[in-house]
Amino acid sequence: MKVKLAIIGCGKAAERHLKIYQALPEEVEVVAVSDVVPERAKKFAEALSAKPYTDYQEMLKKENIEVVDLCLPSGMHAEVGEIILEKFGRHLLVEKPLALTLKDAERLVNLAQKKQLKLVTIFQNRANLPVQKLKEALSKNLLGNPVLFSAKFYWSRDQRYYDSAAWRGTWAFDGGALAQQGCHFVDMLYYLGGPIESVFAKMGTYLVNIEAEDLLVGVFKFKNGALGTIEATTCSRPKDLKAELVVLAEKGSAVLGGFAMNRLDHLAIDGIENIEGFVSGFEKNPDHPLGWSHFTYLRSAMKYFSSSEKDPWLVVGEEAIPSLEAIIGLYESAETEKEIKFPFEPIACKLGQK
């Protein structure tokens, strides 16, 4: 059954969604789009044969819509998401992160449950084929007890990037390298490593003029006993350098490479001699003009909205909370210079504070 969908926010994040929806005519129909800039709304509407609006509430009053794809800056997710769920009773698809504070995220999750509405947060890297294979190996305990989960990304975001939109790099609407770019890596550490017991971090702002950080280094303690690290930075110059996630365990090791953890650079497991056969077909994501993981994730979300059939990588409802809690904990630790043990009540974290 085809999903009737509306897009709120026709900026950079929505551009990829637009192309994917164009490629899924049997699964989704974009009925209307909304953006405060009339020209952007009109451009999107023309591309999708949809109706343009500058007022999303007017759009939701007038149009027959089942699902809203929320592509606004992160700091607006909570306010607009609450209106979509509470006032208009529509299912919600949200670009990561779900919100910038735990209270806001939990409110959206609870509201969706109360209204019996579906809430999906986009963490498309969970759908990566190499991630699926590594998750399988960990779930089946093929690597034995884990020792270390380590993520790092050395990316480049210069002043022009942050100056391109007033909300970028602000605590109220965006956050820095960890919250904006690093949220995928924190989510993957949680997805593969399991529940987190505590975190500790240091951060700073070194190469750009923004409120938030462009470098954060953090340490995790997982409830399974393993340790974890994250090096999150947009200070690489003059361009992106690398990204990877490493897993060490008593019976093996793994490295996810590529800039989006979309390549299995290494997997060795004691007792499995034919490792090539084990990973065959999962070494990397297939080439795809629209980005394989994003395409797969959005198609999976449409299937869930239309039939409630849920793929294992889809982040539904409260599943978006643990990685956000870890991000807020890392920021809290960097501000207080203390180890943060979960659960906790944020006091010093500036993320999402207006």
mmCIF file of C-alpha atoms in Angstrom:
data_model
loop_
_atom_site.group_PDB
_atom_site.id
_atom_site.type_symbol
_atom_site.label_atom_id
_atom_site.label_comp_id
_atom_site.label_asym_id
_atom_site.label_seq_id
_atom_site.Cartn_x
_atom_site.Cartn_y
_atom_site.Cartn_z
ATOM 1 C CA MET A 1 0.000 0.000 0.000
ATOM 2 C CA LYS A 2 1.406 3.387 -1.032
ATOM 3 C CA VAL A 3 2.284 5.797 1.793
ATOM 4 C CA LYS A 4 0.944 9.346 1.480
ATOM 5 C CA LEU A 5 3.740 11.565 2.756
ATOM 6 C CA ALA A 6 4.596 15.229 3.306
ATOM 7 C CA ILE A 7 8.038 16.820 3.689
ATOM 8 C CA ILE A 8 8.672 19.662 6.140
ATOM 9 C CA GLY A 9 11.906 21.479 5.399
ATOM 10 C CA CYS A 10 13.272 21.528 1.847
ATOM 11 C CA GLY A 11 16.946 22.046 2.602
ATOM 12 C CA LYS A 12 20.030 19.896 2.112
ATOM 13 C CA ALA A 13 18.829 16.907 4.147
ATOM 14 C CA ALA A 14 15.591 16.716 2.187
ATOM 15 C CA GLU A 15 17.296 16.763 -1.212
ATOM 16 C CA ARG A 16 18.411 13.137 -0.885
ATOM 17 C CA HIS A 17 14.964 12.131 0.372
ATOM 18 C CA LEU A 18 13.382 13.769 -2.657
ATOM 19 C CA LYS A 19 15.449 11.682 -5.068
ATOM 20 C CA ILE A 20 14.743 8.478 -3.159
ATOM 21 C CA TYR A 21 10.997 9.112 -3.133
ATOM 22 C CA GLN A 22 11.145 9.750 -6.869
ATOM 23 C CA ALA A 23 12.701 6.285 -7.215
ATOM 24 C CA LEU A 24 9.971 4.620 -5.096
ATOM 25 C CA PRO A 25 6.734 5.497 -6.957
ATOM 26 C CA GLU A 26 5.046 2.231 -5.913
ATOM 27 C CA GLU A 27 5.839 2.714 -2.210
ATOM 28 C CA VAL A 28 5.343 6.406 -1.542
ATOM 29 C CA GLU A 29 3.446 9.397 -2.863
ATOM 30 C CA VAL A 30 4.673 12.815 -1.731
ATOM 31 C CA VAL A 31 1.423 14.779 -1.511
ATOM 32 C CA ALA A 32 2.806 18.108 -0.295
ATOM 33 C CA VAL A 33 5.954 19.898 0.849
ATOM 34 C CA SER A 34 6.547 22.853 3.151
ATOM 35 C CA ASP A 35 9.358 25.343 3.576
ATOM 36 C CA VAL A 36 9.449 28.902 4.899
ATOM 37 C CA VAL A 37 11.291 29.895 1.708
ATOM 38 C CA PRO A 38 8.613 29.834 -1.034
ATOM 39 C CA GLU A 39 11.091 29.197 -3.849
ATOM 40 C CA ARG A 40 12.464 26.080 -2.147
ATOM 41 C CA ALA A 41 8.988 24.694 -1.494
ATOM 42 C CA LYS A 42 7.987 25.358 -5.106
ATOM 43 C CA LYS A 43 11.120 23.664 -6.473
ATOM 44 C CA PHE A 44 10.524 20.522 -4.394
ATOM 45 C CA ALA A 45 6.825 20.473 -5.212
ATOM 46 C CA GLU A 46 7.477 20.644 -8.933
ATOM 47 C CA ALA A 47 9.995 17.810 -8.773
ATOM 48 C CA LEU A 48 7.534 15.588 -6.882
ATOM 49 C CA SER A 49 4.257 16.719 -8.493
ATOM 50 C CA ALA A 50 3.198 17.818 -5.006
ATOM 51 C CA LYS A 51 1.598 20.933 -3.530
ATOM 52 C CA PRO A 52 3.882 23.607 -2.038
ATOM 53 C CA TYR A 53 3.249 25.346 1.285
ATOM 54 C CA THR A 54 5.112 27.849 3.440
ATOM 55 C CA ASP A 55 3.037 26.983 6.542
ATOM 56 C CA TYR A 56 3.317 23.326 7.513
ATOM 57 C CA GLN A 57 0.280 23.479 9.806
ATOM 58 C CA GLU A 58 -1.870 24.765 6.960
ATOM 59 C CA MET A 59 -0.527 21.905 4.851
ATOM 60 C CA LEU A 60 -1.420 19.309 7.465
ATOM 61 C CA LYS A 61 -4.924 20.768 7.867
ATOM 62 C CA LYS A 62 -5.676 20.697 4.164
ATOM 63 C CA GLU A 63 -3.933 17.582 2.829
ATOM 64 C CA ASN A 64 -4.622 13.866 3.242
ATOM 65 C CA ILE A 65 -1.270 12.830 4.715
ATOM 66 C CA GLU A 66 -0.292 9.719 6.687
ATOM 67 C CA VAL A 67 3.423 10.315 7.326
ATOM 68 C CA VAL A 68 5.452 13.480 7.824
ATOM 69 C CA ASP A 69 9.149 13.490 6.903
ATOM 70 C CA LEU A 70 10.709 16.079 9.223
ATOM 71 C CA CYS A 71 13.881 17.564 7.670
ATOM 72 C CA LEU A 72 14.267 20.698 9.777
ATOM 73 C CA PRO A 73 17.397 21.636 11.808
ATOM 74 C CA SER A 74 17.871 19.304 14.777
ATOM 75 C CA GLY A 75 16.893 21.938 17.325
ATOM 76 C CA MET A 76 13.423 22.229 15.770
ATOM 77 C CA HIS A 77 12.575 18.509 15.808
ATOM 78 C CA ALA A 78 10.996 18.519 19.256
ATOM 79 C CA GLU A 79 8.711 21.521 18.851
ATOM 80 C CA VAL A 80 7.464 20.682 15.358
ATOM 81 C CA GLY A 81 7.408 16.935 15.991
ATOM 82 C CA GLU A 82 5.170 17.403 19.014
ATOM 83 C CA ILE A 83 2.676 19.423 16.953
ATOM 84 C CA ILE A 84 2.653 16.788 14.204
ATOM 85 C CA LEU A 85 1.974 13.983 16.689
ATOM 86 C CA GLU A 86 -0.299 15.754 19.176
ATOM 87 C CA LYS A 87 -2.305 18.196 17.059
ATOM 88 C CA PHE A 88 -2.451 16.403 13.719
ATOM 89 C CA GLY A 89 -1.983 12.726 14.635
ATOM 90 C CA ARG A 90 0.415 11.838 11.821
ATOM 91 C CA HIS A 91 3.174 9.210 11.799
ATOM 92 C CA LEU A 92 6.640 10.772 11.957
ATOM 93 C CA LEU A 93 9.928 10.169 10.152
ATOM 94 C CA VAL A 94 12.788 12.236 11.613
ATOM 95 C CA GLU A 95 16.340 12.828 10.434
ATOM 96 C CA LYS A 96 18.868 12.071 13.177
ATOM 97 C CA PRO A 97 18.981 12.979 16.011
ATOM 98 C CA LEU A 98 15.401 12.600 17.240
ATOM 99 C CA ALA A 99 15.861 15.709 19.416
ATOM 100 C CA LEU A 100 18.679 17.555 21.180
ATOM 101 C CA THR A 101 17.602 16.949 24.789
ATOM 102 C CA LEU A 102 16.585 13.750 26.537
ATOM 103 C CA LYS A 103 13.365 15.285 27.821
ATOM 104 C CA ASP A 104 12.337 16.362 24.322
ATOM 105 C CA ALA A 105 13.173 12.979 22.807
ATOM 106 C CA GLU A 106 11.356 11.089 25.549
ATOM 107 C CA ARG A 107 8.346 13.373 25.147
ATOM 108 C CA LEU A 108 8.131 12.575 21.431
ATOM 109 C CA VAL A 109 8.477 8.835 22.082
ATOM 110 C CA ASN A 110 5.824 8.862 24.809
ATOM 111 C CA LEU A 111 3.485 10.971 22.721
ATOM 112 C CA ALA A 112 3.773 8.601 19.759
ATOM 113 C CA GLN A 113 3.017 5.650 22.041
ATOM 114 C CA LYS A 114 0.064 7.442 23.605
ATOM 115 C CA LYS A 115 -1.378 8.338 20.196
ATOM 116 C CA GLN A 116 -0.520 4.889 18.743
ATOM 117 C CA LEU A 117 1.549 6.548 16.041
ATOM 118 C CA LYS A 118 4.747 5.287 14.432
ATOM 119 C CA LEU A 119 7.992 7.198 15.018
ATOM 120 C CA VAL A 120 11.145 6.412 13.020
ATOM 121 C CA THR A 121 14.532 8.125 13.370
ATOM 122 C CA ILE A 122 16.922 7.905 10.415
ATOM 123 C CA PHE A 123 20.203 6.168 11.274
ATOM 124 C CA GLN A 124 20.813 4.747 7.822
ATOM 125 C CA ASN A 125 24.242 3.256 8.563
ATOM 126 C CA ARG A 126 22.583 0.489 10.579
ATOM 127 C CA ALA A 127 21.367 -0.871 7.230
ATOM 128 C CA ASN A 128 24.914 -1.167 5.836
ATOM 129 C CA LEU A 129 25.652 -4.732 4.713
ATOM 130 C CA PRO A 130 28.996 -4.870 6.590
ATOM 131 C CA VAL A 131 27.239 -3.656 9.736
ATOM 132 C CA GLN A 132 24.601 -6.372 9.362
ATOM 133 C CA LYS A 133 27.298 -9.051 9.126
ATOM 134 C CA LEU A 134 29.268 -7.718 12.115
ATOM 135 C CA LYS A 135 26.054 -7.412 14.133
ATOM 136 C CA GLU A 136 25.286 -11.045 13.294
ATOM 137 C CA ALA A 137 28.739 -12.171 14.425
ATOM 138 C CA LEU A 138 28.396 -10.288 17.718
ATOM 139 C CA SER A 139 24.813 -11.427 18.325
ATOM 140 C CA LYS A 140 25.831 -15.070 17.828
ATOM 141 C CA ASN A 141 28.831 -14.546 20.151
ATOM 142 C CA LEU A 142 31.191 -15.719 17.408
ATOM 143 C CA LEU A 143 33.843 -13.235 18.563
ATOM 144 C CA GLY A 144 33.457 -14.112 22.238
ATOM 145 C CA ASN A 145 33.578 -11.479 24.953
ATOM 146 C CA PRO A 146 34.199 -8.005 23.499
ATOM 147 C CA VAL A 147 37.109 -5.921 24.776
ATOM 148 C CA LEU A 148 37.026 -2.684 22.769
ATOM 149 C CA PHE A 149 34.650 -0.747 20.508
ATOM 150 C CA SER A 150 36.487 2.228 19.011
ATOM 151 C CA ALA A 151 35.100 4.802 16.554
ATOM 152 C CA LYS A 152 36.932 7.677 14.940
ATOM 153 C CA PHE A 153 36.257 10.114 12.169
ATOM 154 C CA TYR A 154 38.554 12.868 10.979
ATOM 155 C CA TRP A 155 36.378 15.031 8.746
ATOM 156 C CA SER A 156 36.629 18.562 7.392
ATOM 157 C CA ARG A 157 34.095 21.319 7.992
ATOM 158 C CA ASP A 158 35.532 24.793 7.474
ATOM 159 C CA GLN A 159 34.116 28.174 8.409
ATOM 160 C CA ARG A 160 32.239 28.432 5.115
ATOM 161 C CA TYR A 161 30.255 25.328 6.039
ATOM 162 C CA TYR A 162 29.173 26.790 9.372
ATOM 163 C CA ASP A 163 28.492 30.215 7.858
ATOM 164 C CA SER A 164 26.194 28.642 5.233
ATOM 165 C CA ALA A 165 23.329 28.510 7.751
ATOM 166 C CA ALA A 166 22.886 30.502 10.965
ATOM 167 C CA TRP A 167 21.910 27.425 12.997
ATOM 168 C CA ARG A 168 25.030 25.377 12.187
ATOM 169 C CA GLY A 169 27.410 24.918 15.087
ATOM 170 C CA THR A 170 25.027 26.448 17.626
ATOM 171 C CA TRP A 171 24.183 24.649 20.847
ATOM 172 C CA ALA A 172 20.489 25.448 20.517
ATOM 173 C CA PHE A 173 19.921 23.980 17.060
ATOM 174 C CA ASP A 174 22.851 21.782 16.075
ATOM 175 C CA GLY A 175 25.745 20.981 18.370
ATOM 176 C CA GLY A 176 29.251 20.333 17.097
ATOM 177 C CA ALA A 177 31.232 17.457 15.626
ATOM 178 C CA LEU A 178 29.827 14.910 18.080
ATOM 179 C CA ALA A 179 26.109 15.722 17.885
ATOM 180 C CA GLN A 180 25.919 16.506 14.181
ATOM 181 C CA GLN A 181 28.455 14.314 12.379
ATOM 182 C CA GLY A 182 29.297 11.942 15.228
ATOM 183 C CA CYS A 183 25.797 10.849 16.172
ATOM 184 C CA HIS A 184 25.990 8.031 13.585
ATOM 185 C CA PHE A 185 29.198 6.727 15.184
ATOM 186 C CA VAL A 186 27.821 6.936 18.728
ATOM 187 C CA ASP A 187 24.697 5.124 17.558
ATOM 188 C CA MET A 188 26.865 2.411 16.010
ATOM 189 C CA LEU A 189 28.909 2.007 19.193
ATOM 190 C CA TYR A 190 25.656 1.451 21.075
ATOM 191 C CA TYR A 191 24.146 -0.769 18.340
ATOM 192 C CA LEU A 192 27.174 -3.076 18.302
ATOM 193 C CA GLY A 193 28.427 -2.709 21.879
ATOM 194 C CA GLY A 194 25.137 -2.700 23.745
ATOM 195 C CA PRO A 195 24.030 -0.667 26.771
ATOM 196 C CA ILE A 196 26.494 1.919 28.071
ATOM 197 C CA GLU A 197 27.378 2.189 31.765
ATOM 198 C CA SER A 198 29.376 5.439 31.787
ATOM 199 C CA VAL A 199 31.288 7.972 29.662
ATOM 200 C CA PHE A 200 34.077 10.512 30.067
ATOM 201 C CA ALA A 201 35.141 13.189 27.548
ATOM 202 C CA LYS A 202 37.255 16.220 26.741
ATOM 203 C CA MET A 203 36.366 18.702 23.983
ATOM 204 C CA GLY A 204 37.423 21.993 22.447
ATOM 205 C CA THR A 205 36.823 24.400 19.574
ATOM 206 C CA TYR A 206 40.036 24.816 17.600
ATOM 207 C CA LEU A 207 39.775 25.738 13.916
ATOM 208 C CA VAL A 208 36.405 27.461 13.429
ATOM 209 C CA ASN A 209 34.404 30.195 15.100
ATOM 210 C CA ILE A 210 31.303 28.399 16.422
ATOM 211 C CA GLU A 211 29.603 27.934 19.799
ATOM 212 C CA ALA A 212 29.962 24.154 19.893
ATOM 213 C CA GLU A 213 33.031 21.918 19.591
ATOM 214 C CA ASP A 214 34.957 20.837 16.510
ATOM 215 C CA LEU A 215 36.861 18.124 18.434
ATOM 216 C CA LEU A 216 35.749 15.719 21.151
ATOM 217 C CA VAL A 217 37.532 12.657 22.492
ATOM 218 C CA GLY A 218 35.530 10.300 24.682
ATOM 219 C CA VAL A 219 35.794 7.036 26.629
ATOM 220 C CA PHE A 220 32.946 4.547 27.144
ATOM 221 C CA LYS A 221 32.395 1.767 29.672
ATOM 222 C CA PHE A 222 29.872 -0.760 28.376
ATOM 223 C CA LYS A 223 27.701 -2.854 30.650
ATOM 224 C CA ASN A 224 29.201 -6.001 29.109
ATOM 225 C CA GLY A 225 32.593 -4.939 30.502
ATOM 226 C CA ALA A 226 34.133 -3.692 27.276
ATOM 227 C CA LEU A 227 35.684 -0.269 26.918
ATOM 228 C CA GLY A 228 35.060 2.129 24.047
ATOM 229 C CA THR A 229 36.511 5.272 22.550
ATOM 230 C CA ILE A 230 35.396 7.956 20.140
ATOM 231 C CA GLU A 231 37.462 10.585 18.343
ATOM 232 C CA ALA A 232 34.999 12.992 16.756
ATOM 233 C CA THR A 233 36.354 15.926 14.804
ATOM 234 C CA THR A 234 35.776 18.185 11.825
ATOM 235 C CA CYS A 235 39.318 19.591 12.133
ATOM 236 C CA SER A 236 40.880 17.587 9.299
ATOM 237 C CA ARG A 237 42.443 19.948 6.765
ATOM 238 C CA PRO A 238 42.237 20.507 3.872
ATOM 239 C CA LYS A 239 39.691 17.696 3.396
ATOM 240 C CA ASP A 240 38.137 14.617 5.031
ATOM 241 C CA LEU A 241 40.847 12.159 6.110
ATOM 242 C CA LYS A 242 39.283 8.903 7.324
ATOM 243 C CA ALA A 243 36.638 7.173 9.398
ATOM 244 C CA GLU A 244 36.552 3.715 10.936
ATOM 245 C CA LEU A 245 35.099 1.587 13.700
ATOM 246 C CA VAL A 246 37.189 -1.146 15.314
ATOM 247 C CA VAL A 247 35.991 -4.094 17.401
ATOM 248 C CA LEU A 248 38.379 -6.236 19.451
ATOM 249 C CA ALA A 249 37.152 -9.371 21.233
ATOM 250 C CA GLU A 250 38.591 -12.544 22.748
ATOM 251 C CA LYS A 251 38.073 -14.609 19.586
ATOM 252 C CA GLY A 252 38.428 -12.064 16.830
ATOM 253 C CA SER A 253 38.554 -8.535 15.515
ATOM 254 C CA ALA A 254 36.806 -6.368 12.941
ATOM 255 C CA VAL A 255 37.238 -3.023 11.189
ATOM 256 C CA LEU A 256 34.432 -1.132 9.504
ATOM 257 C CA GLY A 257 35.878 1.349 7.030
ATOM 258 C CA GLY A 258 34.640 3.821 4.458
ATOM 259 C CA PHE A 259 33.398 7.255 5.449
ATOM 260 C CA ALA A 260 30.013 5.832 6.484
ATOM 261 C CA MET A 261 31.033 2.439 7.946
ATOM 262 C CA ASN A 262 29.992 0.987 4.601
ATOM 263 C CA ARG A 263 32.995 -1.290 4.013
ATOM 264 C CA LEU A 264 34.255 -4.319 5.946
ATOM 265 C CA ASP A 265 38.005 -3.766 5.882
ATOM 266 C CA HIS A 266 38.832 -6.619 8.247
ATOM 267 C CA LEU A 267 37.162 -9.544 9.995
ATOM 268 C CA ALA A 268 39.036 -12.407 11.654
ATOM 269 C CA ILE A 269 37.380 -14.973 13.935
ATOM 270 C CA ASP A 270 39.055 -17.940 15.640
ATOM 271 C CA GLY A 271 37.408 -21.156 14.486
ATOM 272 C CA ILE A 272 36.138 -19.779 11.183
ATOM 273 C CA GLU A 273 38.718 -20.648 8.529
ATOM 274 C CA ASN A 274 36.544 -19.723 5.561
ATOM 275 C CA ILE A 275 35.990 -16.142 6.636
ATOM 276 C CA GLU A 276 35.589 -15.126 2.996
ATOM 277 C CA GLY A 277 32.593 -17.419 2.698
ATOM 278 C CA PHE A 278 31.099 -16.078 5.932
ATOM 279 C CA VAL A 279 31.229 -12.463 4.756
ATOM 280 C CA SER A 280 30.529 -13.137 1.067
ATOM 281 C CA GLY A 281 28.048 -10.590 -0.257
ATOM 282 C CA PHE A 282 28.459 -8.366 2.811
ATOM 283 C CA GLU A 283 31.944 -6.929 2.196
ATOM 284 C CA LYS A 284 30.608 -3.520 1.200
ATOM 285 C CA ASN A 285 27.423 -1.754 0.214
ATOM 286 C CA PRO A 286 26.503 -2.076 -3.464
ATOM 287 C CA ASP A 287 27.045 0.969 -5.622
ATOM 288 C CA HIS A 288 23.820 2.968 -5.778
ATOM 289 C CA PRO A 289 23.180 6.343 -7.412
ATOM 290 C CA LEU A 290 21.116 7.516 -4.416
ATOM 291 C CA GLY A 291 23.307 6.046 -1.690
ATOM 292 C CA TRP A 292 22.571 2.397 -0.878
ATOM 293 C CA SER A 293 22.079 2.753 2.884
ATOM 294 C CA HIS A 294 19.837 5.830 2.668
ATOM 295 C CA PHE A 295 17.767 4.264 -0.102
ATOM 296 C CA THR A 296 17.450 0.968 1.775
ATOM 297 C CA TYR A 297 16.596 2.680 5.069
ATOM 298 C CA LEU A 298 13.891 4.952 3.637
ATOM 299 C CA ARG A 299 12.370 2.093 1.657
ATOM 300 C CA SER A 300 12.365 0.034 4.875
ATOM 301 C CA ALA A 301 10.658 2.915 6.714
ATOM 302 C CA MET A 302 7.927 3.123 4.065
ATOM 303 C CA LYS A 303 7.326 -0.617 4.433
ATOM 304 C CA TYR A 304 7.012 -0.197 8.200
ATOM 305 C CA PHE A 305 4.596 2.732 7.890
ATOM 306 C CA SER A 306 2.382 0.856 5.435
ATOM 307 C CA SER A 307 2.443 -2.632 6.953
ATOM 308 C CA SER A 308 4.162 -2.512 10.383
ATOM 309 C CA GLU A 309 6.735 -4.993 9.046
ATOM 310 C CA LYS A 310 9.980 -3.909 10.739
ATOM 311 C CA ASP A 311 13.472 -4.629 9.479
ATOM 312 C CA PRO A 312 15.969 -5.240 12.314
ATOM 313 C CA TRP A 313 17.998 -2.101 11.588
ATOM 314 C CA LEU A 314 15.077 0.327 11.691
ATOM 315 C CA VAL A 315 15.246 2.716 14.672
ATOM 316 C CA VAL A 316 11.677 2.910 15.992
ATOM 317 C CA GLY A 317 10.404 4.924 18.958
ATOM 318 C CA GLU A 318 12.530 4.642 22.081
ATOM 319 C CA GLU A 319 15.364 2.931 20.174
ATOM 320 C CA ALA A 320 16.638 6.437 19.310
ATOM 321 C CA ILE A 321 17.098 7.359 22.999
ATOM 322 C CA PRO A 322 20.262 5.458 24.122
ATOM 323 C CA SER A 323 22.646 7.008 21.579
ATOM 324 C CA LEU A 324 21.273 10.486 22.313
ATOM 325 C CA GLU A 325 21.762 9.852 26.036
ATOM 326 C CA ALA A 326 25.379 8.885 25.320
ATOM 327 C CA ILE A 327 25.973 12.087 23.324
ATOM 328 C CA ILE A 328 24.484 14.245 26.072
ATOM 329 C CA GLY A 329 26.528 12.316 28.639
ATOM 330 C CA LEU A 330 29.738 12.979 26.715
ATOM 331 C CA TYR A 331 28.942 16.692 26.551
ATOM 332 C CA GLU A 332 28.032 16.711 30.242
ATOM 333 C CA SER A 333 31.346 15.065 31.071
ATOM 334 C CA ALA A 334 33.326 17.536 28.967
ATOM 335 C CA GLU A 335 31.609 20.468 30.724
ATOM 336 C CA THR A 336 31.937 19.082 34.269
ATOM 337 C CA GLU A 337 35.236 17.169 33.853
ATOM 338 C CA LYS A 338 33.567 14.203 35.571
ATOM 339 C CA GLU A 339 32.731 10.646 34.559
ATOM 340 C CA ILE A 340 29.001 10.412 33.828
ATOM 341 C CA LYS A 341 27.236 7.243 34.928
ATOM 342 C CA PHE A 342 23.860 6.371 33.399
ATOM 343 C CA PRO A 343 21.099 7.145 34.029
ATOM 344 C CA PHE A 344 21.760 10.786 34.931
ATOM 345 C CA GLU A 345 20.128 14.212 34.975
ATOM 346 C CA PRO A 346 21.938 16.656 32.643
ATOM 347 C CA ILE A 347 22.929 19.904 34.330
ATOM 348 C CA ALA A 348 25.814 21.441 32.382
ATOM 349 C CA CYS A 349 25.241 20.137 28.837
ATOM 350 C CA LYS A 350 24.414 23.046 26.507
ATOM 351 C CA LEU A 351 22.996 20.968 23.655
ATOM 352 C CA GLY A 352 19.419 21.959 22.851
ATOM 353 C CA GLN A 353 19.415 24.807 25.364
ATOM 354 C CA LYS A 354 17.791 27.896 23.863
#
